[in-house]
Coordinates of C-alpha atoms and ligand atoms in Angstrom, one line a residue:
X1 CA 29.9 -31.0 -35.2
X2 CA 31.8 -34.2 -35.0
X3 CA 35.6 -34.4 -34.5
X4 CA 37.5 -37.4 -36.0
X5 CA 41.2 -38.1 -36.0
X6 CA 41.7 -41.1 -38.2
X7 CA 41.3 -41.7 -42.0
X8 CA 38.9 -44.6 -41.3
X9 CA 36.5 -42.5 -39.1
X10 CA 36.7 -39.7 -41.7
X11 CA 35.7 -42.0 -44.5
X12 CA 32.6 -43.2 -42.5
X13 CA 31.5 -39.7 -41.6
X14 CA 31.7 -38.2 -45.1
X15 CA 28.7 -37.8 -47.4
X16 CA 29.2 -39.0 -51.0
X17 CA 29.1 -35.5 -52.4
X18 CA 28.5 -31.8 -51.6
X19 CA 31.6 -31.4 -49.5
X20 CA 33.2 -27.9 -49.0
X21 CA 36.7 -28.2 -47.4
X22 CA 38.7 -25.7 -45.4
X23 CA 42.3 -27.0 -44.6
X24 CA 43.9 -25.2 -41.7
X25 CA 46.8 -25.5 -39.2
X26 CA 44.4 -24.4 -36.4
X27 CA 44.7 -21.5 -33.9
X28 CA 41.8 -20.1 -35.8
X29 CA 41.1 -16.4 -36.4
X30 CA 38.5 -14.4 -38.3
X31 CA 40.4 -15.1 -41.6
X32 CA 39.8 -18.8 -41.2
X33 CA 36.2 -18.1 -40.2
X34 CA 35.7 -16.2 -43.4
X35 CA 36.8 -19.3 -45.3
X36 CA 34.3 -21.4 -43.3
X37 CA 31.4 -18.9 -43.9
X38 CA 32.0 -19.0 -47.6
X39 CA 32.2 -22.8 -47.6
X40 CA 29.0 -22.9 -45.5
X41 CA 27.2 -20.8 -48.1
X42 CA 28.3 -22.8 -51.1
X43 CA 28.2 -26.4 -49.9
X44 CA 25.7 -28.7 -48.0
X45 CA 28.4 -30.3 -45.9
X46 CA 31.5 -28.5 -44.5
X47 CA 34.7 -30.2 -43.4
X48 CA 37.6 -28.4 -41.7
X49 CA 41.0 -30.0 -41.0
X50 CA 43.4 -28.9 -38.3
X51 CA 46.9 -30.3 -38.8
X52 CA 50.2 -28.5 -38.1
X53 CA 52.1 -30.0 -41.0
X54 CA 55.7 -30.7 -40.1
X55 CA 56.7 -31.1 -43.8
X56 CA 56.1 -27.5 -44.6
X57 CA 58.4 -26.1 -41.8
X58 CA 62.1 -25.8 -42.5
X59 CA 64.8 -26.5 -39.9
X60 CA 64.9 -23.6 -37.4
X61 CA 61.3 -22.5 -38.2
X62 CA 58.5 -22.5 -35.7
X63 CA 57.0 -26.0 -36.0
X64 CA 57.4 -26.8 -32.3
X65 CA 56.2 -23.5 -31.0
X66 CA 53.4 -23.0 -33.6
X67 CA 50.3 -22.0 -31.5
X68 CA 47.8 -24.8 -30.8
X69 CA 44.5 -24.8 -29.0
X70 CA 42.1 -27.5 -30.2
X71 CA 39.4 -26.9 -27.6
X72 CA 39.1 -23.3 -28.5
X73 CA 39.1 -24.1 -32.3
X74 CA 36.4 -26.7 -31.8
X75 CA 34.1 -24.2 -30.1
X76 CA 34.7 -21.6 -32.9
X77 CA 34.0 -24.2 -35.6
X78 CA 30.9 -25.6 -33.9
X79 CA 29.5 -22.0 -33.6
X80 CA 30.3 -21.4 -37.3
X81 CA 28.1 -24.4 -38.3
X82 CA 30.9 -26.8 -39.4
X83 CA 29.7 -30.4 -39.8
X84 CA 33.0 -32.3 -39.4
X85 CA 36.4 -31.6 -38.0
X86 CA 39.3 -33.8 -39.0
X87 CA 42.2 -33.4 -36.6
X88 CA 44.7 -36.1 -37.3
X89 CA 48.0 -36.9 -35.5
X90 CA 51.3 -36.7 -37.5
X91 CA 51.5 -40.6 -37.6
X92 CA 48.0 -40.7 -39.2
X93 CA 49.0 -38.4 -42.0
X94 CA 52.5 -39.7 -42.4
X95 CA 52.7 -43.3 -41.1
X96 CA 56.1 -44.7 -40.5
X97 CA 58.0 -45.1 -43.8
X98 CA 55.9 -42.5 -45.6
X99 CA 58.1 -41.5 -48.6
X100 CA 56.1 -39.7 -51.2
X101 CA 56.4 -35.9 -51.9
X102 CA 54.3 -33.8 -54.3
X103 CA 56.3 -31.0 -55.9
X104 CA 55.0 -28.2 -58.1
X105 CA 58.1 -27.1 -60.0
X106 CA 59.0 -24.0 -62.0
X107 CA 58.7 -20.2 -61.4
X108 CA 55.6 -20.5 -59.3
X109 CA 57.6 -22.1 -56.5
X110 CA 61.1 -20.9 -57.4
X111 CA 60.5 -17.3 -56.4
X112 CA 59.5 -15.4 -53.2
X113 CA 58.4 -17.8 -50.4
X114 CA 59.8 -20.7 -52.4
X115 CA 63.3 -19.0 -52.5
X116 CA 63.2 -17.9 -48.8
X117 CA 61.7 -21.2 -47.5
X118 CA 63.2 -24.1 -49.5
X119 CA 60.9 -27.2 -49.4
X120 CA 58.0 -25.2 -48.0
X121 CA 55.7 -25.6 -51.0
X122 CA 56.6 -29.3 -51.5
X123 CA 55.4 -29.7 -47.9
X124 CA 52.2 -27.8 -48.6
X125 CA 51.5 -29.6 -51.9
X126 CA 52.1 -33.0 -50.2
X127 CA 49.8 -32.4 -47.3
X128 CA 47.1 -30.7 -49.4
X129 CA 47.1 -33.6 -52.0
X130 CA 46.8 -36.1 -49.1
X131 CA 44.0 -34.2 -47.5
X132 CA 42.1 -33.8 -50.8
X133 CA 42.3 -37.6 -51.3
X134 CA 41.0 -38.2 -47.8
X135 CA 38.3 -35.6 -47.8
X136 CA 37.3 -35.7 -51.5
X137 CA 35.8 -32.2 -51.5
X138 CA 33.9 -30.6 -54.3
X139 CA 35.3 -27.2 -53.4
X140 CA 38.3 -26.2 -51.2
X141 CA 38.9 -22.8 -49.7
X142 CA 42.2 -21.0 -49.3
X143 CA 43.0 -17.4 -48.1
X144 CA 44.5 -14.9 -50.5
X145 CA 46.8 -13.9 -47.7
X146 CA 49.1 -16.7 -48.8
X147 CA 48.7 -15.7 -52.4
X148 CA 51.6 -17.9 -53.7
X149 CA 50.2 -20.9 -51.8
X150 CA 46.8 -20.4 -53.5
X151 CA 48.4 -20.4 -56.9
X152 CA 50.6 -23.4 -56.1
X153 CA 47.5 -25.4 -55.0
X154 CA 45.6 -24.3 -58.1
X155 CA 48.4 -25.5 -60.3
X156 CA 48.7 -28.9 -58.5
X157 CA 44.9 -29.4 -58.8
X158 CA 45.0 -28.5 -62.5
X159 CA 48.1 -30.7 -63.3
X160 CA 47.0 -33.7 -61.4
X161 CA 43.3 -33.4 -62.3
X162 CA 41.8 -33.3 -58.8
X163 CA 38.0 -33.1 -59.4
X164 CA 37.4 -30.0 -57.3
X165 CA 37.3 -26.2 -57.5
X166 CA 39.9 -24.1 -55.6
X167 CA 38.3 -21.0 -54.2
X168 CA 40.4 -18.0 -53.1
X169 CA 39.0 -15.8 -50.3
X170 CA 40.0 -12.2 -49.7
X171 CA 42.4 -11.4 -46.8
X172 CA 40.8 -10.3 -43.5
X173 CA 42.6 -7.4 -41.8
X174 CA 42.7 -5.7 -38.4
X175 CA 41.5 -2.1 -38.4
X176 CA 45.0 -0.8 -38.9
X177 CA 45.5 -3.1 -41.9
X178 CA 47.6 -5.9 -40.4
X179 CA 46.6 -9.1 -42.2
X180 CA 45.2 -11.7 -39.7
X181 CA 47.6 -14.6 -39.1
X182 CA 47.9 -17.2 -36.4
X183 CA 51.5 -16.0 -36.0
X184 CA 50.4 -12.5 -35.0
X185 CA 50.3 -13.9 -31.4
X186 CA 54.1 -13.9 -31.4
X187 CA 54.1 -10.1 -31.8
X188 CA 55.2 -8.0 -28.7
X189 CA 53.0 -5.0 -28.1
X190 CA 55.8 -2.8 -29.5
X191 CA 56.2 -4.8 -32.7
X192 CA 52.4 -5.1 -33.0
X193 CA 52.3 -1.3 -33.4
X194 CA 54.8 -1.4 -36.2
X195 CA 53.4 -4.5 -38.0
X196 CA 51.0 -2.6 -40.3
X197 CA 54.1 -1.3 -42.2
X198 CA 53.7 -4.2 -44.6
X199 CA 50.1 -3.2 -45.6
X200 CA 51.2 0.5 -45.7
X201 CA 53.9 -0.3 -48.2
X202 CA 51.4 -2.2 -50.3
X203 CA 49.0 0.7 -50.2
X204 CA 51.8 3.1 -51.2
X205 CA 52.4 1.0 -54.3
X206 CA 48.7 0.9 -55.1
X207 CA 48.5 4.7 -54.7
X208 CA 51.5 5.3 -56.9
X209 CA 50.0 3.1 -59.5
X210 CA 46.7 4.9 -59.3
X211 CA 48.6 8.2 -59.6
X212 CA 50.0 7.1 -63.0
X213 CA 53.5 6.2 -61.8
X214 CA 55.4 3.3 -63.4
X215 CA 56.2 0.1 -61.6
X216 CA 59.8 1.0 -60.6
X217 CA 58.7 4.3 -59.1
X218 CA 55.8 2.6 -57.3
X219 CA 58.2 0.1 -55.8
X220 CA 60.4 2.8 -54.6
X221 CA 57.4 4.4 -52.8
X222 CA 56.8 1.0 -51.1
X223 CA 60.5 0.6 -50.2
X224 CA 60.4 4.1 -48.7
X225 CA 57.6 3.1 -46.4
X226 CA 59.5 -0.1 -45.3
X227 CA 62.7 1.9 -44.7
X228 CA 60.8 3.9 -42.1
X229 CA 60.6 0.9 -39.8
X230 CA 64.2 -0.4 -39.5
X231 CA 63.1 -3.3 -37.1
X232 CA 61.4 -4.9 -40.2
X233 CA 64.0 -6.7 -42.4
X234 CA 62.3 -7.3 -45.7
X235 CA 62.9 -10.6 -47.6
X236 CA 61.3 -9.2 -50.7
X237 CA 58.9 -6.5 -51.9
X238 CA 57.9 -7.0 -55.5
X239 CA 55.2 -6.2 -58.1
X240 CA 54.3 -9.4 -60.0
X241 CA 52.0 -10.9 -62.6
X242 CA 48.9 -12.2 -60.8
X243 CA 49.1 -15.7 -62.4
X244 CA 52.8 -16.3 -63.1
X245 CA 54.2 -14.4 -60.2
X246 CA 57.0 -13.2 -62.4
X247 CA 58.3 -9.6 -61.7
X248 CA 56.7 -6.9 -63.8
X249 CA 58.3 -3.9 -65.4
X250 CA 54.9 -2.6 -66.7
X251 CA 51.5 -2.7 -65.2
X252 CA 49.1 -5.5 -66.2
X253 CA 45.5 -5.9 -65.0
X254 CA 45.4 -7.5 -61.6
X255 CA 49.1 -6.8 -60.9
X256 CA 49.9 -7.9 -57.4
X257 CA 52.4 -6.5 -54.8
X258 CA 54.0 -9.1 -52.5
X259 CA 55.9 -8.4 -49.3
X260 CA 57.5 -10.6 -46.6
X261 CA 60.2 -10.1 -44.0
X262 CA 61.1 -10.4 -40.4
X263 CA 60.5 -8.6 -37.2
X264 CA 62.7 -9.8 -34.4
X265 CA 60.1 -12.2 -33.0
X266 CA 58.2 -13.2 -36.2
X267 CA 58.2 -13.4 -40.0
X268 CA 55.2 -11.7 -41.6
X269 CA 53.8 -11.9 -45.2
X270 CA 51.2 -9.9 -47.1
X271 CA 50.0 -9.0 -50.6
X272 CA 47.5 -6.8 -52.4
X273 CA 46.1 -6.2 -55.9
X274 CA 47.7 -2.9 -56.8
X275 CA 46.5 -2.4 -60.4
X276 CA 42.8 -3.0 -61.3
Ligands
LIG1 O1 47.6 -22.2 -45.1 C1 47.7 -23.1 -44.2 O2 47.2 -23.0 -43.1 C2 48.5 -24.3 -44.6 O3 49.6 -24.0 -45.4 C3 47.6 -25.4 -45.2 C4 47.0 -25.0 -46.5 C5 46.5 -25.8 -44.2 C6 48.5 -26.7 -45.5 O4 49.1 -27.2 -44.3

């Protein structure tokens, strides 16, 4: 595996076609490696990027303390059979005077993460558009764990006509259901024991749906589970349409439950398909 840090080096190292691309912010876990494995299976050449993107962090968020370990990430990617790692500095991605933003507007970004983290999806869309233009992939891989991000990227690709396929890859979980996230390292042992409450709330919604309950009743079941862990302060728990992300009052195929909120030391997010 080669590591490059500038756009010029990247251009020289890229093949003309057949590129599968996995954009990341590093501090890799098995969830990222599932994206890499899928990219490895489906593309002759796999590029991974590691870039902690300042544009997608709000004031007071964790940009400066976001976990970083390039040497460890390089070893994991090398072992996973990655061909090329792009690990640029901030000045390479956003040279002095950089003034362009890419914004997906409308309900897809107005609700949920978009409401709690103003500007977040604009930061994501801007960096992903810039990375797509630099890497020119045929396919790009995103985790379903950030389900809203996956839909925002799909919409941007569709609207701007990027010639690539966006592939969503199922969430990887710990044995007790906690979705893997680089931010899980912030969890104290005590909070770590309570963190699966997000997944348990999603499961309660799915079980209520399977048991023939309506959306409102299913949501109540999920809220009951969250209420059992007062250290978790929910930002939202919702049942939404899988493509528009608008709240549902009746089940539709593929209905998705979304949850996010804060423990004292970290904000966590999760989602699940709750109606087949
Ligand atoms: O999901 C992430 O790690 C980031 O939001 C992404 C897609 C790499 C953009 O910075």
